XYZ file of C-alpha atoms in Angstrom:
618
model
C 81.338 98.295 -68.837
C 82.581 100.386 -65.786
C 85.608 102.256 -68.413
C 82.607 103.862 -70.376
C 81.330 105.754 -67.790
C 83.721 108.106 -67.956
C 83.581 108.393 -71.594
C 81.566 111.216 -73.081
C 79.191 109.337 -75.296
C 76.137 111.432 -75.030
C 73.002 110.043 -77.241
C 74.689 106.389 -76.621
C 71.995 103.831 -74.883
C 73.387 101.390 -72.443
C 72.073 98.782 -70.791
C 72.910 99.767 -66.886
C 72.690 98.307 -63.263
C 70.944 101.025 -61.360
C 73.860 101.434 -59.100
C 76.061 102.528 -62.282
C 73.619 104.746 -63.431
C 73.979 106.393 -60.252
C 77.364 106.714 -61.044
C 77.120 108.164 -64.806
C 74.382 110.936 -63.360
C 77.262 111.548 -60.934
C 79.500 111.755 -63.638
C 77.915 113.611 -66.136
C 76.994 116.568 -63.378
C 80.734 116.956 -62.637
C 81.258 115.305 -59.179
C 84.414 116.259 -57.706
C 84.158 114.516 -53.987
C 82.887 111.164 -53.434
C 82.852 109.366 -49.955
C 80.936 106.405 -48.720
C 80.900 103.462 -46.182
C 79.440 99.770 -47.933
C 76.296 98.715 -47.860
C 74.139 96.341 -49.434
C 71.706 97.108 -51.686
C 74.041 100.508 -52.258
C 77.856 98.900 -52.385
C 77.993 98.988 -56.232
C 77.949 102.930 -56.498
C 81.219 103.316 -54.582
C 82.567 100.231 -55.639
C 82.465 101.532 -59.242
C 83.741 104.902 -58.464
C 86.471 103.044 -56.499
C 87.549 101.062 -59.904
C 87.306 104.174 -62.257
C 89.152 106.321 -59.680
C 92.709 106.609 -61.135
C 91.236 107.468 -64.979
C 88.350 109.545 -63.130
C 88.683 113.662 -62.492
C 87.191 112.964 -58.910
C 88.412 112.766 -55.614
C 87.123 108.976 -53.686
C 87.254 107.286 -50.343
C 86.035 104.719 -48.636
C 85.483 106.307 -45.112
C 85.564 104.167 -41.822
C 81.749 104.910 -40.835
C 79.202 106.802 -42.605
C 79.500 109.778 -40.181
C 82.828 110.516 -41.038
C 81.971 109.794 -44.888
C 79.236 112.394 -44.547
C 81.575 114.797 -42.621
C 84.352 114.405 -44.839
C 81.494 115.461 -48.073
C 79.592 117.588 -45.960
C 83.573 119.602 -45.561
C 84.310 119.129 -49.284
C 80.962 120.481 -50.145
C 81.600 123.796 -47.553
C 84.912 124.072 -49.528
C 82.741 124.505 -52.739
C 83.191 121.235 -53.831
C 81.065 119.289 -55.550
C 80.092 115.869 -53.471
C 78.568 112.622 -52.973
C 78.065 111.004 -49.952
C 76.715 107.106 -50.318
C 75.798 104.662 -47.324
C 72.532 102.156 -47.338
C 69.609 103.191 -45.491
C 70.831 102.254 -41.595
C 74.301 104.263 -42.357
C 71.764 107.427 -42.036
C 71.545 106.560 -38.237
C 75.170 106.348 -37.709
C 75.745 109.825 -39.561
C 72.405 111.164 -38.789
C 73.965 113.637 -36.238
C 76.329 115.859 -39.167
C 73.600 115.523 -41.041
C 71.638 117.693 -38.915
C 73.386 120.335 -39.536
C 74.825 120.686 -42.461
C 71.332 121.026 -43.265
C 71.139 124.209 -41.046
C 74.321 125.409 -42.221
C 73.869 124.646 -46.066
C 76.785 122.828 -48.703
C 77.707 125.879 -51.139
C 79.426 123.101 -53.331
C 76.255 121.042 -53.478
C 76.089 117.624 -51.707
C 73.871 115.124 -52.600
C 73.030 111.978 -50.366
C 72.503 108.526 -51.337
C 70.001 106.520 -48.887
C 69.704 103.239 -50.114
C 66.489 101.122 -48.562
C 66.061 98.010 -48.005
C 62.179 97.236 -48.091
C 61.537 93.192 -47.424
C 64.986 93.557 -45.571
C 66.663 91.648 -48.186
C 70.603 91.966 -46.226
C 69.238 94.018 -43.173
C 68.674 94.695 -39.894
C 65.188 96.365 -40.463
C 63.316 98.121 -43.221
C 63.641 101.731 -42.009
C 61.553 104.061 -44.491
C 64.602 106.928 -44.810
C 62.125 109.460 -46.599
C 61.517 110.263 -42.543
C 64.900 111.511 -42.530
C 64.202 114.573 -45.251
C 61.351 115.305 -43.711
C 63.441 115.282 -39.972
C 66.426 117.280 -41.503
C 64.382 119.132 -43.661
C 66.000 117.987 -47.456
C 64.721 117.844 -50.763
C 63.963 113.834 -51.421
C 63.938 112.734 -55.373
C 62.783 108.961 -55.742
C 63.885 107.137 -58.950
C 61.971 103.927 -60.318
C 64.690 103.413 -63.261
C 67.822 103.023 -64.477
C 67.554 106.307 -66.698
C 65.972 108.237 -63.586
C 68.874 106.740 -61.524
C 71.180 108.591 -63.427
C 68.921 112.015 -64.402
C 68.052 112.614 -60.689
C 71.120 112.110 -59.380
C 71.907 114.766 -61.837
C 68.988 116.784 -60.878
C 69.549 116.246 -57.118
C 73.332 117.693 -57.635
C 71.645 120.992 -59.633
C 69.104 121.291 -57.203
C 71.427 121.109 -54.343
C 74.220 123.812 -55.867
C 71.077 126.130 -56.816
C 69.839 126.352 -53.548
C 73.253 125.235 -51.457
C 71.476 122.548 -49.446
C 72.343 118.717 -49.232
C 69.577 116.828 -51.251
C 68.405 113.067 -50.157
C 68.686 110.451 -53.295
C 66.458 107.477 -51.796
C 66.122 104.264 -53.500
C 64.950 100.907 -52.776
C 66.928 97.478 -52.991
C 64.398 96.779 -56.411
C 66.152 99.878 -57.859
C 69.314 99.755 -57.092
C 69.501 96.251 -58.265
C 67.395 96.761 -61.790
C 69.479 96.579 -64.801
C 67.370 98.664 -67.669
C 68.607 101.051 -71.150
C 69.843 104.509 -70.387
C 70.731 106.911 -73.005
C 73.883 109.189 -71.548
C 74.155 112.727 -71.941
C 77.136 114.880 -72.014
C 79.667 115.116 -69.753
C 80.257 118.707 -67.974
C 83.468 119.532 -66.782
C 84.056 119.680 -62.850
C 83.464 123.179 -61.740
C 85.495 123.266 -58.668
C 87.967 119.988 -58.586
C 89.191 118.745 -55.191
C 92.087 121.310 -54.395
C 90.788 124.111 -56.069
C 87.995 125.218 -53.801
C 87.118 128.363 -51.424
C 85.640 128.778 -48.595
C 84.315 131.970 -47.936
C 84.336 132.587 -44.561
C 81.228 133.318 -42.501
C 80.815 132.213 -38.812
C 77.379 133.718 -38.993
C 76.287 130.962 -40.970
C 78.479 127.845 -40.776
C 79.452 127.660 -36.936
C 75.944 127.129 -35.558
C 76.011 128.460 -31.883
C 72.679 128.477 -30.559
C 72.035 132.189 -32.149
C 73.713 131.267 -35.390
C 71.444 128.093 -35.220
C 67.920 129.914 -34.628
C 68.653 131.845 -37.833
C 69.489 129.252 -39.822
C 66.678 127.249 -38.642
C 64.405 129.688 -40.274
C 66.495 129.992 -43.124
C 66.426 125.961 -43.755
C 62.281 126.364 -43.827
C 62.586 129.336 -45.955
C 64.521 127.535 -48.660
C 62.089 124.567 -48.434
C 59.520 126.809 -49.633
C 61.245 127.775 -52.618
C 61.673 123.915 -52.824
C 58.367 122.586 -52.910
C 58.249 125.453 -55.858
C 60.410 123.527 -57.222
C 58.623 120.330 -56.931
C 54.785 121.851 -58.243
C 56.715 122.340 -61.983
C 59.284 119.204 -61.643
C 59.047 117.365 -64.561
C 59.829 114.274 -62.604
C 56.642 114.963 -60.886
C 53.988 113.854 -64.090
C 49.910 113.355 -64.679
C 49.237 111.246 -67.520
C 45.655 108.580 -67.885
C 42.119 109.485 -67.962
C 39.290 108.037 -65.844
C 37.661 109.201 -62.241
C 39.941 106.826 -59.885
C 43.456 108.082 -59.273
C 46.542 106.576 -58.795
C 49.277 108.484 -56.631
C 52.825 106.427 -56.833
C 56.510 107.219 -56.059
C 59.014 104.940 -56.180
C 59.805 101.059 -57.379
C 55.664 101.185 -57.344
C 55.619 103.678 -60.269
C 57.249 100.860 -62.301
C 54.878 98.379 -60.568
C 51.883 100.307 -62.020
C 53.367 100.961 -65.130
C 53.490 96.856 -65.691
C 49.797 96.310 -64.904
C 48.803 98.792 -66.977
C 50.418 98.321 -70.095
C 49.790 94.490 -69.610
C 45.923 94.729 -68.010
C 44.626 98.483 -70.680
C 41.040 97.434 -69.231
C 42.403 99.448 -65.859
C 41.117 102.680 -66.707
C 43.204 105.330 -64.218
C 44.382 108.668 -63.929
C 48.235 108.652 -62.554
C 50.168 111.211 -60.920
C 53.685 110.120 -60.442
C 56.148 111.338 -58.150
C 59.648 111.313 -58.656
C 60.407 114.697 -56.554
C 58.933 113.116 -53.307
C 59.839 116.355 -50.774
C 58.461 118.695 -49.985
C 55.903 117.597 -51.221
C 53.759 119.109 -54.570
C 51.058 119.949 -52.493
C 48.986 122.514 -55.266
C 49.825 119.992 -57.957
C 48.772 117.042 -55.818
C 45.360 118.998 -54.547
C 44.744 119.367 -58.929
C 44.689 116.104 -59.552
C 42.406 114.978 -56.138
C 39.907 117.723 -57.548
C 39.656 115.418 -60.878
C 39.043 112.105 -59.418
C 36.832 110.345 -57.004
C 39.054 107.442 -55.526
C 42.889 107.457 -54.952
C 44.592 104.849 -54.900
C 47.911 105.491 -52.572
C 50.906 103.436 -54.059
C 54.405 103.735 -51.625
C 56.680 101.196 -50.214
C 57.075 101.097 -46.357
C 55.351 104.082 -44.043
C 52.629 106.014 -45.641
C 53.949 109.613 -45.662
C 52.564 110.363 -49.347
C 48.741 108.824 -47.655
C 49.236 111.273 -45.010
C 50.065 114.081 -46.968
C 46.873 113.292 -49.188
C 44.574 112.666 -46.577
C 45.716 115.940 -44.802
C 45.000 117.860 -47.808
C 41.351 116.107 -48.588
C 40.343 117.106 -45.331
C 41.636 120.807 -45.471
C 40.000 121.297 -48.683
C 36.580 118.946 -47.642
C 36.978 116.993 -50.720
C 35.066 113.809 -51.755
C 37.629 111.353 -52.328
C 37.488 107.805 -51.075
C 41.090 106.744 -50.505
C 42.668 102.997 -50.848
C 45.980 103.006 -48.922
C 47.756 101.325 -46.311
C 43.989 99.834 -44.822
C 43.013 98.613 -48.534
C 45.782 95.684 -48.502
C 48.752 97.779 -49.269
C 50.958 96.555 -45.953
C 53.533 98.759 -44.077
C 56.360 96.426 -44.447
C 58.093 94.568 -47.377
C 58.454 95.212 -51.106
C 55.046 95.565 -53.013
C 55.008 93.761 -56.415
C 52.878 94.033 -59.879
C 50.513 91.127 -58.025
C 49.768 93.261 -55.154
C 49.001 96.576 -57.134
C 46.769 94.886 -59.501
C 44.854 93.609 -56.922
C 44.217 97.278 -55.104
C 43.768 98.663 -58.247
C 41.074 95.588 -59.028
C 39.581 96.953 -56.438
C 38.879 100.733 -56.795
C 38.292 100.312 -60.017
C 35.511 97.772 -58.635
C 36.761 95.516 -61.422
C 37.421 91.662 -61.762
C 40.980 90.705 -60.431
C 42.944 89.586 -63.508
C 45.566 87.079 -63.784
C 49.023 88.600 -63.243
C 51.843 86.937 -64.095
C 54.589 86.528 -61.573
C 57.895 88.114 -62.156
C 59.321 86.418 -59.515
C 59.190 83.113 -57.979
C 57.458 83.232 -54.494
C 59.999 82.710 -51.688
C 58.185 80.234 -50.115
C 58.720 78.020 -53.321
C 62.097 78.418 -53.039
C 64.205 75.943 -51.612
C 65.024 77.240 -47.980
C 69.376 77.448 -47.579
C 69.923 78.547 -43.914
C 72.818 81.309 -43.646
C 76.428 79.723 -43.368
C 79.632 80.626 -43.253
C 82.057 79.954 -46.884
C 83.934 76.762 -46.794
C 87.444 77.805 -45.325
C 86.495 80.610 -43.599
C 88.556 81.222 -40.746
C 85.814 82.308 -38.327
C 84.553 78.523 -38.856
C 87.905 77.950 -37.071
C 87.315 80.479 -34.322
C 83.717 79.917 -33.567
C 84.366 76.259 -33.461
C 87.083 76.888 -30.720
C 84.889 79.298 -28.796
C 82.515 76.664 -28.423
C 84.443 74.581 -27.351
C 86.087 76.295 -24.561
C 82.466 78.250 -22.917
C 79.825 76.291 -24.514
C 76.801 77.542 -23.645
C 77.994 78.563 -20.573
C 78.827 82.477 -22.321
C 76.230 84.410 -23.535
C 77.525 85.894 -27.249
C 77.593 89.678 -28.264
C 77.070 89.241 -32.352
C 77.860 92.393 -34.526
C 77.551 93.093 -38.704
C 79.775 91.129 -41.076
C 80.200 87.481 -42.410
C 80.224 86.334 -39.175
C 76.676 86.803 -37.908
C 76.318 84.020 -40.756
C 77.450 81.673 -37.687
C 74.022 82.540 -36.004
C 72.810 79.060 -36.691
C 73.812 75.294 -35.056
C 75.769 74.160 -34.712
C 78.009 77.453 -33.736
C 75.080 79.567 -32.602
C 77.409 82.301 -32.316
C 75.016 85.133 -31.943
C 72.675 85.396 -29.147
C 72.102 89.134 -30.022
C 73.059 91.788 -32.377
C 72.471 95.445 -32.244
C 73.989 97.550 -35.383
C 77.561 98.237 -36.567
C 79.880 98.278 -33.807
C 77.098 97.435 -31.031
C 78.778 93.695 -30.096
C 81.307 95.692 -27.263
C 79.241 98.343 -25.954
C 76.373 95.919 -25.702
C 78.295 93.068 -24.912
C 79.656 95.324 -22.013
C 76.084 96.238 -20.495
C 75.143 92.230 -21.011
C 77.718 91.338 -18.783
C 77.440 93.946 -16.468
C 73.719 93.320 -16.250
C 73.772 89.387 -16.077
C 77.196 88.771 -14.191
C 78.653 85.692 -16.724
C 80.641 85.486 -19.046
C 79.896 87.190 -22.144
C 82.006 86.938 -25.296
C 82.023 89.399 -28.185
C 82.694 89.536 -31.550
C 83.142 92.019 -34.212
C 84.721 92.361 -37.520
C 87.963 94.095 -38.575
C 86.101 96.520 -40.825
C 83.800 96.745 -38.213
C 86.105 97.501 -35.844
C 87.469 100.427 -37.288
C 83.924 101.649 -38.473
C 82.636 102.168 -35.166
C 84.173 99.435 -32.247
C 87.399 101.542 -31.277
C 84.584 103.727 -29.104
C 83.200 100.924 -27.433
C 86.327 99.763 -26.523
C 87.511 102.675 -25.430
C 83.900 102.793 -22.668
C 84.832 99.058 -22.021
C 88.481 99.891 -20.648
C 87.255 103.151 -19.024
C 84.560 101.717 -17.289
C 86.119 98.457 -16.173
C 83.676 96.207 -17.809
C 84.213 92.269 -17.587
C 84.166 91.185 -21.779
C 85.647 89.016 -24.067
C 86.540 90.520 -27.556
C 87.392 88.622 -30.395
C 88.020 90.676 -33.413
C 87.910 88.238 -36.413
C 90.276 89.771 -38.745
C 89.925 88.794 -42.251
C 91.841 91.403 -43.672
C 89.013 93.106 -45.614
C 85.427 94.084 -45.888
C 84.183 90.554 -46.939
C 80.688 90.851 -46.369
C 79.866 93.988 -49.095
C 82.190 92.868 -51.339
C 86.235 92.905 -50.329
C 86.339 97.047 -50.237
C 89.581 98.079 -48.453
C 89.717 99.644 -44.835
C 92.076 101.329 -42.558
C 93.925 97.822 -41.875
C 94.341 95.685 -45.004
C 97.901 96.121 -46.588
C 96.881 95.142 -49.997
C 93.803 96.391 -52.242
C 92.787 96.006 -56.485
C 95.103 98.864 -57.152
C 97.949 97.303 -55.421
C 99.777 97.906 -52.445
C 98.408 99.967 -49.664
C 101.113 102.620 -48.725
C 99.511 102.676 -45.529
C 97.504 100.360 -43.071
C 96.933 100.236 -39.153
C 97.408 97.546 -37.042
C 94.374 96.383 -34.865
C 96.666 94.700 -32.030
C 98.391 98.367 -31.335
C 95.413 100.127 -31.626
C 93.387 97.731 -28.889
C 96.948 98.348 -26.650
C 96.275 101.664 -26.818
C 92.958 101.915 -25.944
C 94.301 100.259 -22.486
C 93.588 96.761 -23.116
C 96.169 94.857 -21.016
C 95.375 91.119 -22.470
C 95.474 91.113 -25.584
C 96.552 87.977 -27.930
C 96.898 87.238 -31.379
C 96.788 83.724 -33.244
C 96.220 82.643 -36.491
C 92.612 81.639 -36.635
C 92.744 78.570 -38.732
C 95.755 77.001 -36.272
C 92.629 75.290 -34.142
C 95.398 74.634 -30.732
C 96.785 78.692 -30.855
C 93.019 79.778 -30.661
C 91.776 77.017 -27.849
C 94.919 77.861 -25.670
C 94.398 81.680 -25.879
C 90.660 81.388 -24.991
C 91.474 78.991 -22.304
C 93.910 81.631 -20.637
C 91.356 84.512 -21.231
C 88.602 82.358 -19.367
C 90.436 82.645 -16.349
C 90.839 86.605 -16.684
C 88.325 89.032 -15.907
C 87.984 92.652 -17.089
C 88.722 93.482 -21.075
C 90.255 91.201 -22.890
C 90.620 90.956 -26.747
C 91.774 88.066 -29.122
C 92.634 88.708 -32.509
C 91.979 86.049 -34.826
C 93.599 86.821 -38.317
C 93.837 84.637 -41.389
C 92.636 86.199 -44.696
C 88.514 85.370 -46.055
C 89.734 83.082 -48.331
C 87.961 84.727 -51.353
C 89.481 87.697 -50.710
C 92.763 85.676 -50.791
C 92.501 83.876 -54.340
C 90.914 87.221 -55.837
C 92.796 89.952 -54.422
C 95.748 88.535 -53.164
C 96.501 85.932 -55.699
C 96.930 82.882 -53.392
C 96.745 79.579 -54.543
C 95.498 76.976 -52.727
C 97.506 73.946 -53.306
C 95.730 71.398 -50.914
C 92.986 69.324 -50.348
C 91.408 67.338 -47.574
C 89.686 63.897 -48.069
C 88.135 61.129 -45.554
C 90.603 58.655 -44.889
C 89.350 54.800 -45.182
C 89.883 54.316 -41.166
C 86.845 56.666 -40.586
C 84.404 55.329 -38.201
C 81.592 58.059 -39.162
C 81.374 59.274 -36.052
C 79.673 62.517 -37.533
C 81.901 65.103 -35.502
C 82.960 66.916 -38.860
C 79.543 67.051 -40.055
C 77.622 67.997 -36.604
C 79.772 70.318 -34.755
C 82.044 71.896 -37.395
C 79.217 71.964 -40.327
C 81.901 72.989 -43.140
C 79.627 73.201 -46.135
C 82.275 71.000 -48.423
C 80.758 67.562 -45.930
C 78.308 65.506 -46.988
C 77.049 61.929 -46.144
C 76.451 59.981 -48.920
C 75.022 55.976 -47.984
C 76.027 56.692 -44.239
C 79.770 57.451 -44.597
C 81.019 61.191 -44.201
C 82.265 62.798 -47.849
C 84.429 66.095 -48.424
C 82.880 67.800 -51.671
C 86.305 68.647 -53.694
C 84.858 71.328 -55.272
C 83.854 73.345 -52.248
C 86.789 72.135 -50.383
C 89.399 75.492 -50.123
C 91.748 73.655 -48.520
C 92.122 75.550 -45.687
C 92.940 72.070 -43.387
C 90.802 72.828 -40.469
C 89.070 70.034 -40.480
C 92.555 68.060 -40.346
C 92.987 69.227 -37.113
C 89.911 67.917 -35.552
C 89.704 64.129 -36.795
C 92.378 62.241 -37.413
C 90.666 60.289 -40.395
C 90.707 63.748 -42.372
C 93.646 64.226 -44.193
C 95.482 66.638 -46.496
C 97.061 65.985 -49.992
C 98.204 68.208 -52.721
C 95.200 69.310 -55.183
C 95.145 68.011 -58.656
C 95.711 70.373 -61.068
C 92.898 70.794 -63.437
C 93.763 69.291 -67.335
């Protein structure tokens, strides 16, 4: 599927994830500079740019944060190139501060950025509403709903961002990213400046922003958001359609929520005004359609900016128009659904409440499967040895990866957790502030995203912490994307890859170890000797995620472990090391042979487990 998005097939329909239509609008609009950092619900856009690279006329990286992927696009884009920058809706906060001003400054090349939310916080921290951020930085905001808008306003948001030379925000929502729906492809236009062959004219007037620079462009930013919001009032992703006296106002995943109930319920007589150009906002086109109705019915995902705007403009223009928004049953957090518009629809339209069929199956009535960590994983290993050497006599720093999937008992590896790259820093002003031990732990992705700094403030300023970087030689928890250490990576060899243990030298750490994290006696002894210590310490725990290992790497795993007939059941396995291949079956303790990896941890902690070579399958 991925090799035809490169192809020109224009007037072909194909059945696309919303991610890859991303990638075709990209595509088709001649993208010459694509950068990112991974993040669920938006890892599939640079993932697929990363496998269509070598046949692909554009330039791509995966960048160690998403500040330096924004600065690296937001540099591309000053050089006339143009870029896409892609991170999911938290990466904004870590590369909020470029943002800032390349806004000011302006991306001749044309930049477009992809925010993706995370509404109902489906693999995050919170459920930030990133439409606040064009409205901070002062960007154009276009809001698909489908797979075909995935890919025409990403186009759009590249044209729009050339024609007026500022970055434009792409926002969309976990339900959109993740749809798979029909998009017809257009043609394919040839990159306009490729990665090598652009010019930057210089002009320190505009792109070095000293304070006086900066006042100018200030006004400058708010002058081109007028001839923005232009833009919007004859967008044709900004469409009235229906007939009745109740509106419906609706950007977003809800546009395709309304659409459903709709078609499927024709007795809900409405006038719709959809938005797919979001900000600035249409406000003469928006005021039109109030003048023809006498309910609204405000339909948006998360904060209610779009209610806001509405409201503000009812009461400017002393309007009659009852409004049913975010006090009317629509709630300020998680994803709405066809069941809750039909039901706020039901009711400005005073009608009876039909019977909508669910989509989806409640989450309640799903059967509940606590996080856990992958049977084999090697931060099993290490967490298991942590605990056993400080108990819960530590207090423990957590950070973003696989291994806040140890949160749970019996680990309970994660007494708090921050953002990317927080576990040091914060784990520094935990121990400063309580006076025990604290132990930290962070990724090796994560480490070079953002936890060099950290470690840097924890040398410098003498705090008393316990790293433990749990090195699984990739990016496991997005989906095995390289980084700055792995050696290895789909295309092959890496010519290039950096060392953590060096790096954590050179930031001044004087004890520093490294073991092999599923060799359970290496890992005990080194903690042991770092519990005596005080000031920074760091323990590097490396063995590969043992996914990444069979599907990247090519290793086969040629054992197996089984219970031997001398086991008393004393429940150890099962209680404290909670590998997800044990069972108990009748009262006796049972290794699953299909989940076991054979990574022969558990052989090291009971002497009734054993090893023995894995049968090859007939």
């Amino acid at each position: 599927m991925s090799q035809i998005l490169l192809e020109d097939r224009s007037g072909e329909r194909h059945l696309l994830l919303g991610n890859e239509a991303i990638v075709r609008g990209a595509i088709e609009a001649g993208i010459a500079f694509v950068s990112c950092y991974p993040g669920t619900p938006s890892s599939e856009v640079p993932d697929t740019f990363y496998r269509l690279a070598p046949q692909g006329d554009y330039y791509f990286e995966y960048s160690v944060n998403e500040k330096v992927a924004m600065e690296v696009a937001g540099g591309a884009a000053l050089g006339g190139v143009p870029s896409l920058v892609t991170m999911k809706h938290v990466g904004v906060n870590v590369a909020a501060d470029p943002l800032m001003t390349l806004a000011y400054i302006g991306t001749p090349g044309g930049l477009v950025i992809l925010s993706a939310d995370d509404p109902g916080c489906h693999s995050s921290q919170n459920e930030q509403d990133n439409r606040y951020y064009a409205r901070l930085a002062g960007l154009a905001c276009l809001e698909p709903a489908t797979a075909q808008e995935c890919k025409d306003m990403t186009k759009e948001a590249l044209r729009l961002s050339v024609k007026y030379e500022q970055p434009v925000l792409l926002r969309t929502t976990t339900r959109v990213n993740h749809l798979r729906g029909p998009v017809e492809f257009a043609a394919i236009e040839p990159v306009k400046t490729a990665v090598g062959k652009g010019d930057f004219a210089k002009n320190p007037g505009r792109f070095v922003p000293v304070p006086a620079v900066a006042r100018v462009r200030h006004r400058v930013l708010l002058e081109k958001l007028e001839e923005l919001q232009k833009e919007a009032e004859k967008s044709p992703l900004n469409r009235t359609w229906g007939t009745g006296n109740v509106g419906v106002i609706a950007s977003g995943i809800s546009r395709a929520y309304l659409k459903d109930i709709l078609t499927e319920h024709p007795q809900f007589k409405c006038k719709v005004l959809e938005l797919g150009f979001t900000y600035p906002e249409p406000e003469k086109l928006i005021l039109e359609f109030l003048k023809g109705v006498e309910k609204v019915v405000i339909l948006e995902e998360l904060e209610p900016l779009l209610e806001n705007k509405v409201r503000e403009l009812i009461q400017k223009n002393s309007l009659d128009v009852q409004i049913f928004g975010k006090n009317d049953g629509l709630p300020l957090f998680g994803e709405y659904s066809t069941a809750l518009v039909a039901k706020v629809l039901a009711k400005a339209l005073d009608s009876d409440l039909p019977q909508v069929k669910p989509w989806n199956q409640d989450v309640a009535d799903l059967p509940q499967r606590p996080p856990n960590l992958c049977p084999g994983c090697p931060h099993r290993s290490t967490y298991y040895a942590v605990r056993k050497i400080f108990g819960d006599d530590a207090v423990y720093s957590n950070d973003i990866g696989c291994y806040t999937l140890g949160l749970l008992p019996p680990l309970k590896m994660a007494d708090f957790l921050l953002c990317m790259g927080s576990s040091v820093s914060a784990g520094s002003g935990m121990a400063r502030a309580i006076g025990k031990p604290v132990v930290a732990f962070i990724g090796d992705s994560t480490f070079f995203h953002s936890g060099i700094t950290g470690l840097i403030n924890a040398v410098y300023n003498n705090h008393d912490l316990l790293l433990v970087v749990l090195d699984n030689r990739t990016t496991a928890m997005t989906g095995h994307q390289p980084h700055p250490g792995v050696d290895r990576t789909i295309h092959g060899q890496s010519p290039t890859s950096l060392e953590i243990e060096p790096i954590v030298r050179a930031c001044g750490v004087e004890h520093v170890r490294k073991v092999k994290a599923l060799n359970q006696n290496a890992v005990q002894k080194a903690l042991q000797e770092f519990k005596e210590l005080r000031g920074v310490r760091v323990l590097i725990a490396e063995d590969p995620c043992p996914l990444y290992a069979r599907r990247v790497l090519g290793r086969k795993f040629t054992q197996i472990a089984y219970i031997d007939e001398s086991c008393d059941n004393c429940l150890e396995c099962v209680q404290n090391l909670a590998c997800p291949a044990f069972y108990v079956h009748e009262g006796e303790v049972k290794i699953n042979p299909v989940l076991c990896i054979g990574c022969m941890l558990c052989v090291q902690i009971c002497k009734h487990i054993k090893g023995k070579v894995r049968e090859a399958k007939g």
